[in-house]
Short mmCIF file of C-alpha atoms and ligand atoms in Angstrom, two decimals:
data_model
loop_
_atom_site.label_atom_id
_atom_site.label_comp_id
_atom_site.label_asym_id
_atom_site.label_seq_id
_atom_site.Cartn_x
_atom_site.Cartn_y
_atom_site.Cartn_z
CA UNK A 1 173.09 36.12 67.68
CA UNK A 2 169.55 37.43 68.20
CA UNK A 3 168.82 37.79 71.93
CA UNK A 4 165.34 38.46 73.31
CA UNK A 5 165.06 40.10 76.75
CA UNK A 6 161.63 40.11 78.37
CA UNK A 7 160.75 42.55 81.16
CA UNK A 8 162.48 45.43 79.35
CA UNK A 9 161.26 48.07 81.82
CA UNK A 10 162.19 46.28 85.04
CA UNK A 11 165.38 46.83 87.07
CA UNK A 12 167.15 43.87 85.49
CA UNK A 13 165.74 44.59 82.01
CA UNK A 14 167.11 48.13 82.09
CA UNK A 15 170.50 46.99 83.39
CA UNK A 16 170.61 44.38 80.61
CA UNK A 17 170.01 47.21 78.12
CA UNK A 18 173.02 49.01 79.61
CA UNK A 19 175.35 46.02 79.45
CA UNK A 20 174.30 45.00 75.92
CA UNK A 21 174.53 48.58 74.63
CA UNK A 22 176.89 48.68 71.66
CA UNK A 23 177.09 44.89 71.64
CA UNK A 24 177.56 43.21 68.27
CA UNK A 25 174.46 41.12 68.94
CA UNK A 26 170.93 41.94 67.86
CA UNK A 27 169.19 42.38 71.23
CA UNK A 28 165.42 42.87 71.27
CA UNK A 29 163.99 44.29 74.50
CA UNK A 30 160.36 43.28 74.95
CA UNK A 31 158.02 45.10 77.30
CA UNK A 32 154.69 43.60 78.27
CA UNK A 33 153.04 45.10 75.17
CA UNK A 34 155.32 42.98 72.96
CA UNK A 35 155.49 39.80 75.09
CA UNK A 36 152.83 39.55 77.81
CA UNK A 37 153.63 36.77 80.27
CA UNK A 38 150.09 36.73 81.62
CA UNK A 39 149.09 35.11 78.30
CA UNK A 40 151.13 31.88 78.07
CA UNK A 41 148.93 30.67 75.21
CA UNK A 42 150.41 33.40 72.95
CA UNK A 43 154.09 32.91 73.87
CA UNK A 44 154.87 30.35 71.17
CA UNK A 45 153.44 32.55 68.39
CA UNK A 46 155.36 35.59 69.67
CA UNK A 47 158.63 33.64 69.73
CA UNK A 48 157.91 32.18 66.26
CA UNK A 49 157.67 35.78 65.02
CA UNK A 50 160.77 37.04 66.87
CA UNK A 51 162.93 33.91 66.27
CA UNK A 52 165.54 34.54 69.02
CA UNK A 53 168.69 32.41 69.35
CA UNK A 54 168.70 33.17 73.08
CA UNK A 55 165.99 34.29 75.51
CA UNK A 56 166.66 36.07 78.82
CA UNK A 57 163.53 36.17 80.94
CA UNK A 58 163.85 39.25 83.15
CA UNK A 59 160.07 39.65 83.48
CA UNK A 60 158.24 38.41 86.56
CA UNK A 61 155.36 39.09 88.89
CA UNK A 62 157.56 40.63 91.62
CA UNK A 63 155.03 42.27 93.96
CA UNK A 64 155.65 39.88 96.85
CA UNK A 65 152.78 41.02 99.10
CA UNK A 66 150.26 41.65 96.31
CA UNK A 67 150.85 38.12 95.01
CA UNK A 68 149.12 36.74 98.10
CA UNK A 69 145.85 38.11 96.66
CA UNK A 70 146.62 37.28 93.00
CA UNK A 71 148.03 33.74 93.00
CA UNK A 72 146.58 32.78 89.60
CA UNK A 73 148.07 35.80 87.84
CA UNK A 74 151.42 35.30 89.59
CA UNK A 75 151.39 31.64 88.50
CA UNK A 76 150.73 32.56 84.85
CA UNK A 77 153.56 35.11 84.80
CA UNK A 78 156.09 33.27 86.98
CA UNK A 79 155.50 29.68 85.91
CA UNK A 80 153.17 29.06 82.93
CA UNK A 81 154.80 31.55 80.55
CA UNK A 82 158.38 30.64 81.51
CA UNK A 83 157.40 27.02 80.78
CA UNK A 84 156.06 28.07 77.36
CA UNK A 85 159.33 29.93 76.67
CA UNK A 86 161.35 26.88 77.75
CA UNK A 87 159.32 24.58 75.47
CA UNK A 88 159.86 26.91 72.53
CA UNK A 89 163.60 27.25 73.24
CA UNK A 90 163.95 23.48 73.53
CA UNK A 91 162.13 22.87 70.23
CA UNK A 92 164.11 25.62 68.46
CA UNK A 93 167.55 24.97 70.01
CA UNK A 94 167.70 28.44 71.54
CA UNK A 95 169.48 29.27 74.79
CA UNK A 96 167.35 30.22 77.78
CA UNK A 97 168.25 32.05 80.97
CA UNK A 98 165.45 32.37 83.52
CA UNK A 99 165.73 34.37 86.76
CA UNK A 100 164.44 33.14 90.11
CA UNK A 101 164.64 34.07 93.77
CA UNK A 102 166.02 33.33 97.23
CA UNK A 103 162.37 33.26 98.38
CA UNK A 104 162.14 29.61 97.24
CA UNK A 105 163.75 28.85 100.64
CA UNK A 106 162.01 28.97 104.01
CA UNK A 107 164.93 30.64 105.78
CA UNK A 108 165.58 28.02 108.45
CA UNK A 109 169.16 27.29 107.32
CA UNK A 110 172.15 28.28 109.42
CA UNK A 111 174.67 28.44 106.55
CA UNK A 112 174.40 29.85 103.00
CA UNK A 113 171.99 27.91 100.81
CA UNK A 114 173.48 25.84 98.00
CA UNK A 115 171.56 24.96 94.85
CA UNK A 116 170.80 21.41 96.00
CA UNK A 117 169.29 22.44 99.36
CA UNK A 118 165.63 21.66 99.95
CA UNK A 119 163.21 24.36 98.90
CA UNK A 120 160.11 25.34 100.85
CA UNK A 121 158.72 28.73 99.87
CA UNK A 122 156.63 30.56 102.46
CA UNK A 123 154.80 32.97 100.12
CA UNK A 124 152.70 32.82 96.95
CA UNK A 125 155.46 34.71 95.14
CA UNK A 126 158.05 32.14 96.25
CA UNK A 127 155.75 29.23 95.38
CA UNK A 128 155.07 30.54 91.87
CA UNK A 129 158.78 31.23 91.28
CA UNK A 130 159.62 27.70 92.44
CA UNK A 131 156.90 26.31 90.16
CA UNK A 132 158.57 28.27 87.34
CA UNK A 133 161.96 26.70 88.08
CA UNK A 134 160.49 23.20 88.06
CA UNK A 135 158.50 23.49 84.83
CA UNK A 136 161.31 25.31 83.01
CA UNK A 137 163.83 22.58 83.79
CA UNK A 138 161.31 19.82 83.01
CA UNK A 139 160.60 21.42 79.63
CA UNK A 140 164.23 22.21 78.88
CA UNK A 141 166.99 20.71 81.04
CA UNK A 142 169.57 22.89 79.24
CA UNK A 143 167.93 26.06 80.57
CA UNK A 144 169.94 28.09 83.09
CA UNK A 145 168.10 29.37 86.13
CA UNK A 146 169.76 32.13 88.13
CA UNK A 147 168.44 32.58 91.66
CA UNK A 148 169.17 36.04 92.96
CA UNK A 149 168.14 38.15 95.96
CA UNK A 150 167.39 41.61 97.40
CA UNK A 151 167.83 43.35 94.03
CA UNK A 152 168.51 47.09 93.87
CA UNK A 153 169.57 49.50 91.15
CA UNK A 154 169.16 53.05 89.92
CA UNK A 155 166.00 51.89 88.13
CA UNK A 156 162.45 51.06 89.21
CA UNK A 157 161.45 50.72 92.82
CA UNK A 158 163.63 48.96 95.36
CA UNK A 159 164.72 49.09 99.00
CA UNK A 160 167.55 51.60 98.42
CA UNK A 161 165.28 54.09 96.67
CA UNK A 162 162.56 53.61 99.29
CA UNK A 163 165.04 54.31 102.11
CA UNK A 164 166.34 57.45 100.37
CA UNK A 165 162.77 58.71 99.88
CA UNK A 166 161.73 57.99 103.47
CA UNK A 167 165.02 59.35 104.83
CA UNK A 168 164.37 62.66 103.10
CA UNK A 169 160.95 62.86 104.81
CA UNK A 170 161.77 61.60 108.32
CA UNK A 171 164.57 61.73 110.90
CA UNK A 172 163.94 58.25 112.27
CA UNK A 173 162.94 54.95 110.66
CA UNK A 174 162.22 51.48 112.00
CA UNK A 175 163.63 48.66 109.89
CA UNK A 176 163.39 44.89 110.27
CA UNK A 177 166.57 43.41 111.76
CA UNK A 178 165.75 39.69 111.90
CA UNK A 179 165.70 38.99 108.15
CA UNK A 180 169.16 38.43 106.71
CA UNK A 181 170.07 38.21 103.03
CA UNK A 182 172.46 39.38 100.34
CA UNK A 183 171.72 42.64 98.53
CA UNK A 184 172.50 42.34 94.83
CA UNK A 185 173.08 45.10 92.28
CA UNK A 186 170.96 44.49 89.16
CA UNK A 187 173.82 45.78 87.01
CA UNK A 188 176.01 42.98 88.34
CA UNK A 189 173.31 40.40 87.56
CA UNK A 190 173.08 41.83 84.03
CA UNK A 191 176.87 41.66 83.57
CA UNK A 192 176.88 38.08 84.88
CA UNK A 193 174.07 37.13 82.49
CA UNK A 194 175.90 38.64 79.51
CA UNK A 195 179.01 36.67 80.45
CA UNK A 196 176.98 33.46 80.76
CA UNK A 197 175.15 34.00 77.44
CA UNK A 198 178.47 34.37 75.64
CA UNK A 199 179.98 31.32 77.34
CA UNK A 200 176.91 29.15 76.66
CA UNK A 201 176.79 30.26 73.03
CA UNK A 202 180.53 29.63 72.65
CA UNK A 203 181.04 26.28 74.32
CA UNK A 204 177.77 25.21 75.95
CA UNK A 205 177.31 24.69 79.67
CA UNK A 206 175.23 22.48 81.95
CA UNK A 207 171.69 23.65 82.48
CA UNK A 208 170.26 23.86 85.99
CA UNK A 209 170.07 26.23 88.93
CA UNK A 210 172.85 28.68 89.83
CA UNK A 211 172.95 31.22 92.68
CA UNK A 212 174.11 34.79 92.12
CA UNK A 213 173.87 37.49 94.78
CA UNK A 214 175.84 40.02 96.80
CA UNK A 215 179.09 39.06 98.52
CA UNK A 216 178.14 40.20 102.04
CA UNK A 217 175.06 39.23 104.04
CA UNK A 218 173.22 41.86 106.10
CA UNK A 219 169.83 42.40 107.71
CA UNK A 220 167.43 44.96 106.20
CA UNK A 221 168.33 47.15 109.21
CA UNK A 222 172.05 46.98 108.40
CA UNK A 223 171.31 47.52 104.71
CA UNK A 224 169.37 50.69 105.60
CA UNK A 225 172.23 51.94 107.78
CA UNK A 226 174.62 51.46 104.85
CA UNK A 227 172.25 53.30 102.48
CA UNK A 228 172.17 56.31 104.81
CA UNK A 229 175.94 56.21 105.40
CA UNK A 230 176.50 56.29 101.63
CA UNK A 231 173.91 59.06 101.22
CA UNK A 232 175.66 61.17 103.88
CA UNK A 233 179.08 60.51 102.38
CA UNK A 234 177.95 61.64 98.94
CA UNK A 235 175.99 64.65 100.17
CA UNK A 236 172.68 63.17 98.99
CA UNK A 237 171.23 63.50 102.51
CA UNK A 238 172.60 66.33 104.62
CA UNK A 239 171.19 65.03 107.91
CA UNK A 240 171.55 61.89 109.99
CA UNK A 241 168.68 59.42 109.82
CA UNK A 242 168.34 57.29 112.95
CA UNK A 243 167.52 53.68 112.05
CA UNK A 244 165.87 51.63 114.78
CA UNK A 245 166.05 47.81 114.53
CA UNK A 246 162.69 46.04 114.91
CA UNK A 247 161.61 42.40 114.71
CA UNK A 248 159.49 41.19 111.78
CA UNK A 249 156.59 40.81 114.23
CA UNK A 250 156.46 44.62 114.47
CA UNK A 251 156.21 45.01 110.69
CA UNK A 252 153.55 42.52 109.58
CA UNK A 253 153.15 41.97 105.83
CA UNK A 254 150.70 39.80 103.86
CA UNK A 255 153.55 37.55 102.61
CA UNK A 256 155.85 35.70 105.01
CA UNK A 257 159.51 36.16 104.13
CA UNK A 258 162.45 33.89 105.00
CA UNK A 259 164.47 34.99 108.06
CA UNK A 260 167.70 33.86 106.41
CA UNK A 261 168.11 33.67 102.64
CA UNK A 262 171.88 33.95 102.16
CA UNK A 263 172.89 32.14 98.96
CA UNK A 264 176.21 30.44 98.28
CA UNK A 265 177.62 31.59 94.93
CA UNK A 266 180.40 28.98 94.75
CA UNK A 267 178.75 26.99 91.91
CA UNK A 268 178.44 30.12 89.78
CA UNK A 269 182.12 30.90 90.32
CA UNK A 270 183.21 27.31 89.57
CA UNK A 271 181.00 26.94 86.48
CA UNK A 272 181.21 30.38 84.89
CA UNK A 273 184.06 32.19 86.67
CA UNK A 274 181.56 34.86 87.75
CA UNK A 275 182.27 36.60 91.07
CA UNK A 276 179.39 37.62 93.38
CA UNK A 277 178.03 41.17 93.31
CA UNK A 278 180.22 43.75 95.09
CA UNK A 279 177.02 45.41 96.24
CA UNK A 280 178.60 47.89 98.66
CA UNK A 281 180.62 49.40 95.81
CA UNK A 282 177.50 49.47 93.62
CA UNK A 283 175.47 51.03 96.44
CA UNK A 284 177.88 53.93 96.62
CA UNK A 285 177.45 54.55 92.89
CA UNK A 286 173.67 54.13 92.91
CA UNK A 287 173.28 56.54 95.85
CA UNK A 288 175.63 59.14 94.35
CA UNK A 289 173.98 58.82 90.93
CA UNK A 290 177.27 57.89 89.24
CA UNK A 291 177.19 54.75 87.15
CA UNK A 292 179.48 51.94 88.44
N1 LIG B 301 163.53 42.64 93.02
C1 LIG B 301 164.07 41.75 93.87
O1 LIG B 301 164.40 42.08 95.02
C2 LIG B 301 164.29 40.33 93.43
C3 LIG B 301 164.78 39.40 94.36
C4 LIG B 301 165.01 38.08 93.95
C5 LIG B 301 164.74 37.72 92.64
N2 LIG B 301 164.23 38.63 91.77
C6 LIG B 301 163.94 38.19 90.40
O2 LIG B 301 164.76 38.93 89.52
C7 LIG B 301 164.07 39.11 88.27
C8 LIG B 301 164.10 40.57 87.88
O3 LIG B 301 163.47 41.32 88.90
P1 LIG B 301 163.43 42.91 88.88
O4 LIG B 301 163.85 43.38 90.22
O5 LIG B 301 164.10 43.45 87.65
O6 LIG B 301 161.85 43.11 88.77
P2 LIG B 301 161.00 44.40 88.39
O7 LIG B 301 161.86 45.62 88.44
O8 LIG B 301 159.77 44.33 89.20
O9 LIG B 301 160.65 44.12 86.87
C9 LIG B 301 159.79 43.09 86.50
C10 LIG B 301 159.41 43.31 85.07
O10 LIG B 301 158.48 42.29 84.72
C11 LIG B 301 157.51 42.88 83.91
N3 LIG B 301 156.25 42.17 83.92
C12 LIG B 301 155.38 42.02 84.95
N4 LIG B 301 154.28 41.39 84.51
C13 LIG B 301 154.48 41.14 83.19
C14 LIG B 301 153.71 40.53 82.18
N5 LIG B 301 152.48 40.06 82.41
N6 LIG B 301 154.23 40.43 80.94
C15 LIG B 301 155.45 40.93 80.67
N7 LIG B 301 156.22 41.55 81.56
C16 LIG B 301 155.73 41.65 82.81
C17 LIG B 301 157.31 44.27 84.48
O11 LIG B 301 156.69 45.06 83.51
P3 LIG B 301 156.16 46.55 83.80
O12 LIG B 301 157.41 47.39 83.83
O13 LIG B 301 155.28 46.84 82.65
O14 LIG B 301 155.44 46.48 85.11
C18 LIG B 301 158.74 44.66 84.80
O15 LIG B 301 159.34 45.28 83.69
C19 LIG B 301 162.68 38.52 88.48
O16 LIG B 301 162.67 37.21 87.98
C20 LIG B 301 162.52 38.48 89.98
O17 LIG B 301 161.63 37.46 90.38
C21 LIG B 301 164.02 39.93 92.13
#
């Protein structure tokens, strides 16, 4: 099987490279020089040249705050190009896994979101990712969309790495305590995707939206506390960092984020037998620099 992974240099792209290392499949990792999602008009030609049997779209416009000022570019990357990929995959009978976000929800729920819950994104990023979900499934109902959340890894930039950097510079940090979600290790998303690709290729599966995220919900404040506890335990930080909880109103950002974006992963477990991300175990490995 020839598998094309877009977004080769992102957190998920790099974790996909790890999990597909030494696989029997021919996996092509495309950075933006090879497949540029800001140019949907060229996607079909690129895919005609590459001829994948399966596409995993790990590329996205992920700068949540910056997207508020660049909605057209975010739309091209998060919706128009995924639609072009879906159309090509549909016409060429290729599998397609597209990745989306918990930020399609407005955060007013009081229990974990299931896939059929109403969406209502509060940011440009969330709106363009939702638009991507809709056009992908319209173009190709067999496509699989994986909504994930609060992604961290040893690669790229993410909350864990930001906390470790700030913790090395300061003794005290203020972190938002009224946004709750599920941290997710990108390596676990990559392993789940590999599992799903093999199952879809083997016996086919229903297209649609599936949730995959970490198994325990926390606030950003609690997440930060756990990062520093792991850093202390592994000798990465030799001092205590005091984390002060603050409300979102004390940390204004251009994009409005959901207060509660916990996702239920029951459908993923039922459909693919894939367990949610054991993110606390992964955090320990990421902080200590030892691969899970
Ligand atoms: N990060 C999170 O907390 C989070 C939460 C929920 C859902 N997600 C979703 O999970 C998926 C993977 O996210 P991630 O954390 O791995 O993101 P990431 O680390 O920011 O990586 C995104 C990748 O997309 C690439 N990209 C951006 N614009 C592109 C373009 N015009 N053409 C081609 N590639 C382009 C980037 O390329 P460069 O390396 O060249 O910049 C980068 O490699 C995305 O669909 C994202 O929406 C992420």
